[in-house]
Coordinates of C-alpha atoms in Angstrom, one line a residue:
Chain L
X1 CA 14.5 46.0 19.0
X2 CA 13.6 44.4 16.1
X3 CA 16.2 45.1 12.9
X4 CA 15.5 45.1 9.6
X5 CA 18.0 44.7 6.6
X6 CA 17.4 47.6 5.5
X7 CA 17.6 49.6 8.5
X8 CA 21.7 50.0 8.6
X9 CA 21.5 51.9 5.3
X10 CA 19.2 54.2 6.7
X11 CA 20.7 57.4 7.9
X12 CA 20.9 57.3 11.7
X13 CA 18.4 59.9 13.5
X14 CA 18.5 60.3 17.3
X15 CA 14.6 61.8 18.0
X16 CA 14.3 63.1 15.2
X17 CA 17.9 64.4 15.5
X18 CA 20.1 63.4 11.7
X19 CA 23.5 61.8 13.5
X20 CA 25.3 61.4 9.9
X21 CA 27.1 64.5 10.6
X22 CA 28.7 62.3 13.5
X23 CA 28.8 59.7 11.4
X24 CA 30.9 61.5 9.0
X25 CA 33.2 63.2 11.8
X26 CA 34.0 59.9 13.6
X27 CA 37.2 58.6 11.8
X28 CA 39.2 61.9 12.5
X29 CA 38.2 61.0 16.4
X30 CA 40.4 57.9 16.0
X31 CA 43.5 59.2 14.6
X32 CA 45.8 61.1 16.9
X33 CA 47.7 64.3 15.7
X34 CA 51.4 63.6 15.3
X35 CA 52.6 65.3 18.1
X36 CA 56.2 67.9 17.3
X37 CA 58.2 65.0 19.0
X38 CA 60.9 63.8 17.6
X39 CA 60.1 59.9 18.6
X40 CA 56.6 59.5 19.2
X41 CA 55.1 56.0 20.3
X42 CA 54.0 53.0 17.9
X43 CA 50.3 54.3 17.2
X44 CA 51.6 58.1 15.4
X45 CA 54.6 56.6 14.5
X46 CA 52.9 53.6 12.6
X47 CA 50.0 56.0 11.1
X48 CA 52.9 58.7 9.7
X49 CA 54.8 55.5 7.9
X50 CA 51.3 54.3 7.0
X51 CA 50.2 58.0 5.5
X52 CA 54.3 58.3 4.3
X53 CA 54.2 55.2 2.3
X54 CA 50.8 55.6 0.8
X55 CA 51.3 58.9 -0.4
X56 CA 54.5 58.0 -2.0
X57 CA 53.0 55.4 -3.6
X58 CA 50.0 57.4 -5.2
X59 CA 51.9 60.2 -5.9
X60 CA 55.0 58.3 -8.1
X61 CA 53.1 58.2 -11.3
X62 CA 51.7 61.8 -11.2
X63 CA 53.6 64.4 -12.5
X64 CA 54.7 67.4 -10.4
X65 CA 51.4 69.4 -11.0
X66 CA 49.4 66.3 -10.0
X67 CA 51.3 66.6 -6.3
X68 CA 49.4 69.6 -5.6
X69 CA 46.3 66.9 -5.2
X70 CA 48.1 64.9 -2.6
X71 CA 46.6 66.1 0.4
X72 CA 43.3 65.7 -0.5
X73 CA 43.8 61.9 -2.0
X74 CA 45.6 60.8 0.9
X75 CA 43.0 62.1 3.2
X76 CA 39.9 60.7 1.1
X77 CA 41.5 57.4 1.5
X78 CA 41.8 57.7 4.8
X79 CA 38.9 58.3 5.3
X80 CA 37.5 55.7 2.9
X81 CA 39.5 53.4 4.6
X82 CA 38.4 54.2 8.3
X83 CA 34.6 54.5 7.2
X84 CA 34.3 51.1 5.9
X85 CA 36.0 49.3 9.0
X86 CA 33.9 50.7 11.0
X87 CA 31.0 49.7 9.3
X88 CA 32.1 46.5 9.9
X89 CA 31.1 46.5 13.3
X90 CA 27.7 45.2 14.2
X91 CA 25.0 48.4 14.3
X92 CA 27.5 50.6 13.2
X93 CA 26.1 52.6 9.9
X94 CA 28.1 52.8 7.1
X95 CA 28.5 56.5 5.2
X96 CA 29.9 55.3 2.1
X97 CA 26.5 52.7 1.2
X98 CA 25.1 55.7 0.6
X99 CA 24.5 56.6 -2.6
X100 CA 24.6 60.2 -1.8
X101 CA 28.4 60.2 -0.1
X102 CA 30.4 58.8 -3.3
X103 CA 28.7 60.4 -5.4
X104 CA 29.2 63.6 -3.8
X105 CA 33.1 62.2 -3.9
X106 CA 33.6 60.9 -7.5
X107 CA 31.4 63.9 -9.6
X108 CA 33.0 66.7 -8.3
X109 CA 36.9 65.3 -8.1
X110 CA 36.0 63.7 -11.4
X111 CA 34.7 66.9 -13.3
X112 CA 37.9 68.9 -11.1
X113 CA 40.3 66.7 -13.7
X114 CA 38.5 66.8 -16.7
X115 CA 38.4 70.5 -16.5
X116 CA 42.0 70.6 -15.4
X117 CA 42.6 68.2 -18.8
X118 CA 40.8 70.5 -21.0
X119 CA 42.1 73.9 -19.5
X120 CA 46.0 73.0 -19.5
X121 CA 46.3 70.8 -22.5
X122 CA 43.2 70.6 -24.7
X123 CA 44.2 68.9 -27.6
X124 CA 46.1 65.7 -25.6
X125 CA 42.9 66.0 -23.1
X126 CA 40.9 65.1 -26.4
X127 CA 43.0 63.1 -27.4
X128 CA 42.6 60.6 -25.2
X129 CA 39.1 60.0 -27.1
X130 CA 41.2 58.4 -29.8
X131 CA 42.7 55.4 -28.8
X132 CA 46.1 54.7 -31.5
X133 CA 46.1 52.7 -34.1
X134 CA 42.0 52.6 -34.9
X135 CA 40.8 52.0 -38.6
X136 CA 39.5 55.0 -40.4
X137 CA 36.2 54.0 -40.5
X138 CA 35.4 52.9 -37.2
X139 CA 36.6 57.1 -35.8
X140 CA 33.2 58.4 -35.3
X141 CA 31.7 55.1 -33.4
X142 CA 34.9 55.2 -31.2
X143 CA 34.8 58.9 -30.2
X144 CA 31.5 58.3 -29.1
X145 CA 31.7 55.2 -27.0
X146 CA 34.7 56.8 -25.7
X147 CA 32.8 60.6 -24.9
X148 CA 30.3 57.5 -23.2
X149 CA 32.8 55.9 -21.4
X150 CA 34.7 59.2 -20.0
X151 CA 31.3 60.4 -18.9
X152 CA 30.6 56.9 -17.1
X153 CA 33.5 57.5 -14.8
X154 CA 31.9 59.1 -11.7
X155 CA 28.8 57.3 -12.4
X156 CA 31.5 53.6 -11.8
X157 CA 33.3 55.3 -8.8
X158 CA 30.0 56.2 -7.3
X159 CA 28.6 53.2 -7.7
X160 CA 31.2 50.8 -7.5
X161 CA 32.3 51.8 -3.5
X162 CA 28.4 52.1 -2.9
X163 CA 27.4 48.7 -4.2
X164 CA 30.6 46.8 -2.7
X165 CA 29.6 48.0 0.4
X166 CA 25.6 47.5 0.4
X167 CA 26.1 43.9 -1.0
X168 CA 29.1 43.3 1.3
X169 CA 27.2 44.0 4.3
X170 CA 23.8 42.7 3.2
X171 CA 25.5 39.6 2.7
X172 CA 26.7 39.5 6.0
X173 CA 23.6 40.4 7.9
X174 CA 21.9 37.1 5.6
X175 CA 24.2 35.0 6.6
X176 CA 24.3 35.9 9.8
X177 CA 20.3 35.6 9.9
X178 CA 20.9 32.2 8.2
X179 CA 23.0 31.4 11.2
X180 CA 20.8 33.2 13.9
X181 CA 17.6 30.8 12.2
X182 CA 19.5 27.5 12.0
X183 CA 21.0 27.4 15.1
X184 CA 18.3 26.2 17.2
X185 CA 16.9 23.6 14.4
X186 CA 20.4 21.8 13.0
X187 CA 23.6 23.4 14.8
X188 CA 26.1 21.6 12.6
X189 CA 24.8 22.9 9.4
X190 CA 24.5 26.3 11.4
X191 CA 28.3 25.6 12.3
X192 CA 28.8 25.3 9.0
X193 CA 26.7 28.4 7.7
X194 CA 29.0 30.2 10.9
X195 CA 32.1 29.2 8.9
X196 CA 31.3 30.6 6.1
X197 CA 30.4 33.9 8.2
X198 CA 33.9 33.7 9.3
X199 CA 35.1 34.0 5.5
X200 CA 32.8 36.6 4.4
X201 CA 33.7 38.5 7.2
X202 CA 37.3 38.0 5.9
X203 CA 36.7 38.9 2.8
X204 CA 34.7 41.9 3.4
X205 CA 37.8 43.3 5.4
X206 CA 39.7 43.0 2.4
X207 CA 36.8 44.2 0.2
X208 CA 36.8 47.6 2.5
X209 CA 40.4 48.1 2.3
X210 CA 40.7 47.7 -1.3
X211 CA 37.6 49.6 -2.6
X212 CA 39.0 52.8 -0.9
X213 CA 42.2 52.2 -2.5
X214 CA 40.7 51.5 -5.7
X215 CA 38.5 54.7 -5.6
X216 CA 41.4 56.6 -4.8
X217 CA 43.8 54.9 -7.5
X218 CA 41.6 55.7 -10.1
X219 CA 41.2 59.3 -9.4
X220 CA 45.1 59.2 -9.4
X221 CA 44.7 57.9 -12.9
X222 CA 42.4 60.5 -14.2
X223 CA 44.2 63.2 -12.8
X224 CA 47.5 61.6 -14.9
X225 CA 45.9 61.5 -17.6
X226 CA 45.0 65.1 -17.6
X227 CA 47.9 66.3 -15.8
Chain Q
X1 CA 30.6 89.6 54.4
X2 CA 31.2 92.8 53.4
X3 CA 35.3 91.7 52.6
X4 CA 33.7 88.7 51.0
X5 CA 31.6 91.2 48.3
X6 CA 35.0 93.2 47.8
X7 CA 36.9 90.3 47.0
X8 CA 34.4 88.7 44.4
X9 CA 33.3 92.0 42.9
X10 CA 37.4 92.9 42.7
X11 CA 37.8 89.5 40.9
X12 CA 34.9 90.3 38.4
X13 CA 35.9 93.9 38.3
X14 CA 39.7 92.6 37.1
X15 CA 38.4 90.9 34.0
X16 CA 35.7 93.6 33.2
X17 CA 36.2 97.8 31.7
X18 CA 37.8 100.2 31.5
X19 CA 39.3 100.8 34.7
X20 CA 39.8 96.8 34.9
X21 CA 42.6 96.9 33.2
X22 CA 44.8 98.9 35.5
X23 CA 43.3 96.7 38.5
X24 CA 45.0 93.6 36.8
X25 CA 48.3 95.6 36.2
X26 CA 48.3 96.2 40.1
X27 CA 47.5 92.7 41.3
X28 CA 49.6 90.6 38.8
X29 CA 52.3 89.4 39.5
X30 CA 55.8 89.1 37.4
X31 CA 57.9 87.2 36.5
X32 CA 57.6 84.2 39.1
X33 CA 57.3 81.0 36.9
X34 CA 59.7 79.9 34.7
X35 CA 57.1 80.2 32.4
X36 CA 58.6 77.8 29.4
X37 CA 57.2 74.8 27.4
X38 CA 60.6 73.2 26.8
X39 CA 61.8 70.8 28.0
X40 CA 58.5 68.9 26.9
X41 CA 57.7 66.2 29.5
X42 CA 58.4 62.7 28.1
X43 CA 55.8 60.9 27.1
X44 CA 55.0 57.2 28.8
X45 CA 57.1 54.2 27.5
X46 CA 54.4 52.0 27.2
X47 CA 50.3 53.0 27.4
X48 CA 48.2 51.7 30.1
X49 CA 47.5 48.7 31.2
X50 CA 44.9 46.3 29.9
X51 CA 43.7 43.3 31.3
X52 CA 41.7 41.1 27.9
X53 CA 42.5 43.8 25.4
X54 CA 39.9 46.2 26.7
X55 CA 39.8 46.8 30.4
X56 CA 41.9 48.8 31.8
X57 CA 43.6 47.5 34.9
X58 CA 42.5 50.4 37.2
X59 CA 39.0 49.1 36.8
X60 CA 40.2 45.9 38.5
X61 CA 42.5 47.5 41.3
X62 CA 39.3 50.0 42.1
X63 CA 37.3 47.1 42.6
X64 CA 40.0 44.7 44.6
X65 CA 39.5 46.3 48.3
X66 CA 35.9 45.5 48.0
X67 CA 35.3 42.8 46.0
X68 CA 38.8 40.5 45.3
X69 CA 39.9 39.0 42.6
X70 CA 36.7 37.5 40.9
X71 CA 35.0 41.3 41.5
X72 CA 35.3 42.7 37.8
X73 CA 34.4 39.4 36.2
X74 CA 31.3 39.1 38.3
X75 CA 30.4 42.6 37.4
X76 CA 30.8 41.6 33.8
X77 CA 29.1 38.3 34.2
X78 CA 26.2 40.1 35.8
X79 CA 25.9 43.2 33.0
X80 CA 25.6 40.9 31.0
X81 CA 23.1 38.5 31.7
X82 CA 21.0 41.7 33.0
X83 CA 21.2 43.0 29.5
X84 CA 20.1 39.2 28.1
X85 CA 17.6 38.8 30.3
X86 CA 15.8 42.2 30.6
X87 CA 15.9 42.5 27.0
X88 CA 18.1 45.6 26.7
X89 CA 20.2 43.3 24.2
X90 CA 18.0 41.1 21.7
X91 CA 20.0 38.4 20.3
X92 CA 19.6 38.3 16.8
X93 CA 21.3 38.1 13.3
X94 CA 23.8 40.8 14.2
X95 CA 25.0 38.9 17.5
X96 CA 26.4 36.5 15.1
X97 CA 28.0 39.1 12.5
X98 CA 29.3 40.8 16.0
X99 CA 31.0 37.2 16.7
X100 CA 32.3 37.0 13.5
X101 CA 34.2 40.1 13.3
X102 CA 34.8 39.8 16.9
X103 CA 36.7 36.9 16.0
X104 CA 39.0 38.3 12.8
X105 CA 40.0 41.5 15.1
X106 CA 41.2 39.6 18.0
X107 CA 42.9 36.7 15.4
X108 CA 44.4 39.5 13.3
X109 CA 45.9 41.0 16.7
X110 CA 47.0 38.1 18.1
X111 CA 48.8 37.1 14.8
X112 CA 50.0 40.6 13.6
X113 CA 50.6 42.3 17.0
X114 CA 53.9 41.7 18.1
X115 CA 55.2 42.2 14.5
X116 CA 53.4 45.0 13.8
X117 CA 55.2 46.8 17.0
X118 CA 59.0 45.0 16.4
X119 CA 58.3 47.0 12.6
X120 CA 57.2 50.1 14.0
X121 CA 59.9 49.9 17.2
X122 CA 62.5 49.3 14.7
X123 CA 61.3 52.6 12.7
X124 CA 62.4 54.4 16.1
X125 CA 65.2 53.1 16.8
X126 CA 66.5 53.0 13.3
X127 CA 66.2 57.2 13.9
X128 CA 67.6 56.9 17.7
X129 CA 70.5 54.7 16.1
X130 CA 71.2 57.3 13.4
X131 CA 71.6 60.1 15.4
X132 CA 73.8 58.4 18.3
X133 CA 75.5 57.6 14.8
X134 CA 76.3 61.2 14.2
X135 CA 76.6 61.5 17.7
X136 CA 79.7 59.2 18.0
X137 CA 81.1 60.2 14.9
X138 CA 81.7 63.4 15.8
X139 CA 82.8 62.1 19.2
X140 CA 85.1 59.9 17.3
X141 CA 86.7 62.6 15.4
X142 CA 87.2 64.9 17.8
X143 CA 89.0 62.1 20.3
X144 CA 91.2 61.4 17.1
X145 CA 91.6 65.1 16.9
X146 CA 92.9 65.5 20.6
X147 CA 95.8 62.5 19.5
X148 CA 96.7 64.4 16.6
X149 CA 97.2 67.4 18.7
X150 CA 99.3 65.5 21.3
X151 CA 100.9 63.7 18.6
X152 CA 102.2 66.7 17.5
X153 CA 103.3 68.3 20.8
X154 CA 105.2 65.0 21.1
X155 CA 106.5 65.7 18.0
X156 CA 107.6 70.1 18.7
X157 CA 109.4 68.3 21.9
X158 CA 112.1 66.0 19.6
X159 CA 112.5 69.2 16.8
X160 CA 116.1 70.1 18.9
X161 CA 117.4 66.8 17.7
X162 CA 116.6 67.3 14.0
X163 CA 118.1 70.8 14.6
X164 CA 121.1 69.2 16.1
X165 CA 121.3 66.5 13.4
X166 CA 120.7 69.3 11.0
X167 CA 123.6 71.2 12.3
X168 CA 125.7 68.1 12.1
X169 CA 124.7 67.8 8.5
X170 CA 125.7 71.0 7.6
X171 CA 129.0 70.7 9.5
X172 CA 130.3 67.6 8.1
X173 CA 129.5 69.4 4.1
X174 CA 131.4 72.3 5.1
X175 CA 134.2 70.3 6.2
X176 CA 134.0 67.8 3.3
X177 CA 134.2 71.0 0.9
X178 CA 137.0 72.2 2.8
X179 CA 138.6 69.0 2.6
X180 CA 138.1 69.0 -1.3
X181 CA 139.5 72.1 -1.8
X182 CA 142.4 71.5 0.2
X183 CA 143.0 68.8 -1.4
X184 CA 143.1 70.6 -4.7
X185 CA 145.1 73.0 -3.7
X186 CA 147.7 70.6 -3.1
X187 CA 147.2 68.7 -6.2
X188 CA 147.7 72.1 -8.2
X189 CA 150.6 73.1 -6.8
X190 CA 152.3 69.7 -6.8
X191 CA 151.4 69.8 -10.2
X192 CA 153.6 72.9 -11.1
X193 CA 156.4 71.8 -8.9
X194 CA 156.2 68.3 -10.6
X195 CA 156.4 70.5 -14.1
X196 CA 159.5 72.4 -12.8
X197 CA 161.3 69.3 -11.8
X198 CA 160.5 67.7 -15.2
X199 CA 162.0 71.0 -16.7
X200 CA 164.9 70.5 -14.7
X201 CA 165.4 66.8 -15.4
X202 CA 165.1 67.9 -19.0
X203 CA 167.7 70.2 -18.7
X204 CA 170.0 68.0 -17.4
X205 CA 169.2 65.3 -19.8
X206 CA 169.5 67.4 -22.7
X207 CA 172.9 68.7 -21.7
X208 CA 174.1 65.0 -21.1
X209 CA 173.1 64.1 -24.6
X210 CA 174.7 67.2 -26.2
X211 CA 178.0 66.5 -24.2
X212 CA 177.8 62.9 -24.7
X213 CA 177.4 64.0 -28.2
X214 CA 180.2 66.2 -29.0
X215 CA 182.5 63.8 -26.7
X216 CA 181.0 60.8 -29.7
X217 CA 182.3 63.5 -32.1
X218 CA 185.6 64.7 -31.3
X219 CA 186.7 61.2 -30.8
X220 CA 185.2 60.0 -33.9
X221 CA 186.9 62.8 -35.3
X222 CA 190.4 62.0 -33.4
X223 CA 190.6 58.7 -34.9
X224 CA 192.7 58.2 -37.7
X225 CA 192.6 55.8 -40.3
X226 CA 196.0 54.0 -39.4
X227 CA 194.7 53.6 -35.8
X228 CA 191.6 52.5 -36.7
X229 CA 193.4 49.2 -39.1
X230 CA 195.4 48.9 -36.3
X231 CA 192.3 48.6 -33.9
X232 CA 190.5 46.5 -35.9
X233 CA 193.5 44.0 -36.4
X234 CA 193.9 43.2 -33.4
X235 CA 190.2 42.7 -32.5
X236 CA 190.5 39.8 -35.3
X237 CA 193.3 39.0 -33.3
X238 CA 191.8 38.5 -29.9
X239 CA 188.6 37.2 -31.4
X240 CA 190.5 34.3 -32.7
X241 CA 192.7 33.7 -29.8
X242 CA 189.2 34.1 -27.7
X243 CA 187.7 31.6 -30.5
X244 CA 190.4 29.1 -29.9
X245 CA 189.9 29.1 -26.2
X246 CA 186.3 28.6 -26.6
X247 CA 186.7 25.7 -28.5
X248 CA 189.2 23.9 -26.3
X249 CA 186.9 24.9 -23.4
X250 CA 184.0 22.9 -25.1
X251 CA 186.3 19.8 -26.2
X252 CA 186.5 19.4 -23.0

């Protein structure tokens, strides 16, 4: 069974069978539903503080209206979260290096708080093309680049979580081959090559966690802006 | 055989039509469990046992009768080199990614484990802890309560000796006033007897003076002139035989 690099970022087919449904469906497999116990044991009881704490978190700077969006933030970054551990694991395939997946994510939550923004309060919505405090002349050039930037934003979430991930895990599999190739012709420097593994592996834990956050943050931030 | 149909086709005809219905009225049954969810079983304390963080230890006691101690490990052992050798597992690049990530789960557990379940223990007992709280609080209280209550049974018990000492109280006033008022009686009316002895006194001095007067009078008004030269010669007289006497008395 001979892998290619690219063959993790293709979307997994069982004869002929698409599996990304499954794909998609596995986190909410791994979290158990909090049970109408008053104590419950250390997994439910860590994964309500976890979910608790988080959604307090997101949820300080928004203001009341924004709270109605709490359910579906804390979810997505749940299941950010849980989608790009997994894809740690060797042979696992990831959702979210798909191109597809975030962008199916960012447009439409993206668009959802523009349209809030210019439904509810038009004028501040617009305002926000209109940084303070810019010279006269320079107003048309900055409404632009600002109409430019705003309609950037789901293009950056898109492709910010897809390419963190698809370079994340490309690196690793390099590496990795690095290691696999050197190991039988000069083991220390494939020791060494192996430590470095060990980092990247480190890092790209850290790289998972935070990317979902991020994503998630910055939706918050939209939808306080336009809230 | 025949029972046998009757007793399968009964069973289908229960869940099935019209007349089904009053089939599964006559054969149920009422009324003979309990028939509640509460109290919900507890769950386990701990979860299962796991011998290297992933096999469970009823793998290894299913496999102790026949194959003792070293049974599981052999199995493992054996898997695995079946799987290397047969070339159902291909060593490659991900073998090495596998390791690596192997690696950070297992020293991320090891580190973070035990803290990770004192944090999340403490969450639980923190809530046990407040409740029991509550709990003795109110147990508290309502101890203190039953004192109170004794407290003040105790205290209905000793009330005929603040009604005695009140009694005493309002005794000794009414004798005190009685005392006073006595004694003012007596003051007033020794004060109008002293007044009519005064008057009396008076009287009697009054009537001394005006005889003592008129006495002073009619012998001022007896004596004549020639009596009083007389008189007063002879006081000269005896003054200056009483003067001569004197002075021979202090010569010597």
């Amino acid at each position: 069974m001979m892998v290619s690099f690219f063959d993790q970022f293709a979307s997994p087919s069982y004869l002929g069978i698409p599996l990304i449904a499954i794909a998609i469906a596995l986190p909410w497999v791994l979290y158990p539903t909090p049970s109408s116990r008053w104590i419950n044991n250390r997994l439910i009881t860590a994964q309500e503080w976890f979910i608790n704490r988080s959604t307090n978190q997101l949820m300080m700077p928004l203001s009341v209206q924004g709270h109605k969006w709490a359910l579906l933030l804390t979810s997505l970054m749940i299941f950010l979260i849980t989608i790009n551990m997994l894809g740690l694991l060797p042979y696992t395939f990831t959702p979210t290096t798909q191109l597809s997946l975030n962008m199916g994510f960012a447009v439409p939550l993206w668009l959802a708080t523009v349209i809030i923004g210019m439904r509810n309060q038009p004028t501040v919505a617009l305002g926000h093309l209109l940084p303070e405090g810019t010279p006269i002349p320079l107003i048309p050039v900055l409404i632009i680049i600002e109409t430019i930037s705003l309609f950037i934003r789901p293009l950056a979430l898109g492709v910010r979580l897809t390419a963190n991930l698809t370079a994340g895990h490309l690196l690793i599999q390099l590496i990795a081959t690095a290691v696999f190739v050197l190991l039988p012709m000069m083991p220390t420097v494939a020791i060494l090559t192996a430590a470095v593994l060990f980092l990247l592996t480190l890092l790209e834990v850290a790289v998972a966690m935070i990317q979902a956050y991020v994503f998630v943050l910055l939706l918050s931030l939209y939808l306080q802006e336009n809230t | 055989m025949l029972s046998r149909l009757v007793l399968v086709s009964g069973h289908t005809l229960k869940n099935s039509g019209s007349f089904g219905a009053c089939l599964v009225q006559a054969s149920r049954s009422f009324h003979q469990s309990s028939q509640s969810l509460a109290p919900v079983p507890p769950l386990p304390e701990k979860g299962g046992k796991v011998r290297h963080g992933i096999f469970p230890e009823e793998l290894f006691s299913l496999l102790y009768p026949k194959t003792g101690v070293t049974g599981p490990y052999m199995l493992g052992t054996g898997l695995l080199l079946y799987m290397l050798s047969k070339e159902i597992y291909v060593i490659n690049h991900e073998t090495f990614a596998a390791a690596s990530i192997g690696a950070v789960v297992i020293y991320g557990i090891k580190k973070f484990g035990p803290s990770v379940a004192t944090f999340v223990d403490k969450i639980n007992e923190d809530k046990v802890a407040k409740a029991q709280e509550v709990k003795d609080q109110a147990m508290a209280s309502l101890a203190q309560g039953i004192q109170d209550e004794k407290k003040e049974q105790w205290r209905v018990e000793g009330r005929h000796m603040l009604f005695d000492a009140k009694r005493n109280n309002v005794a000794m006033l009414l004798e005190t006033n009685y005392r006073e008022r006595l004694h003012m009686v007596t003051n007033e009316v020794k004060k109008r007897l002293d007044y009519q002895v005064e008057l009396q006194n008076l009287h009697r001095r009054m009537e001394q003076e005006h005889m003592v007067n008129w006495v002073e009078q009619s012998v001022i008004k007896s004596i004549t002139p020639q009596q009083e030269k007389e008189s007063i010669a002879k006081c000269i007289a005896d003054l200056k035989v009483l003067a001569k006497a004197t002075q021979a008395r202090a010569t010597v």
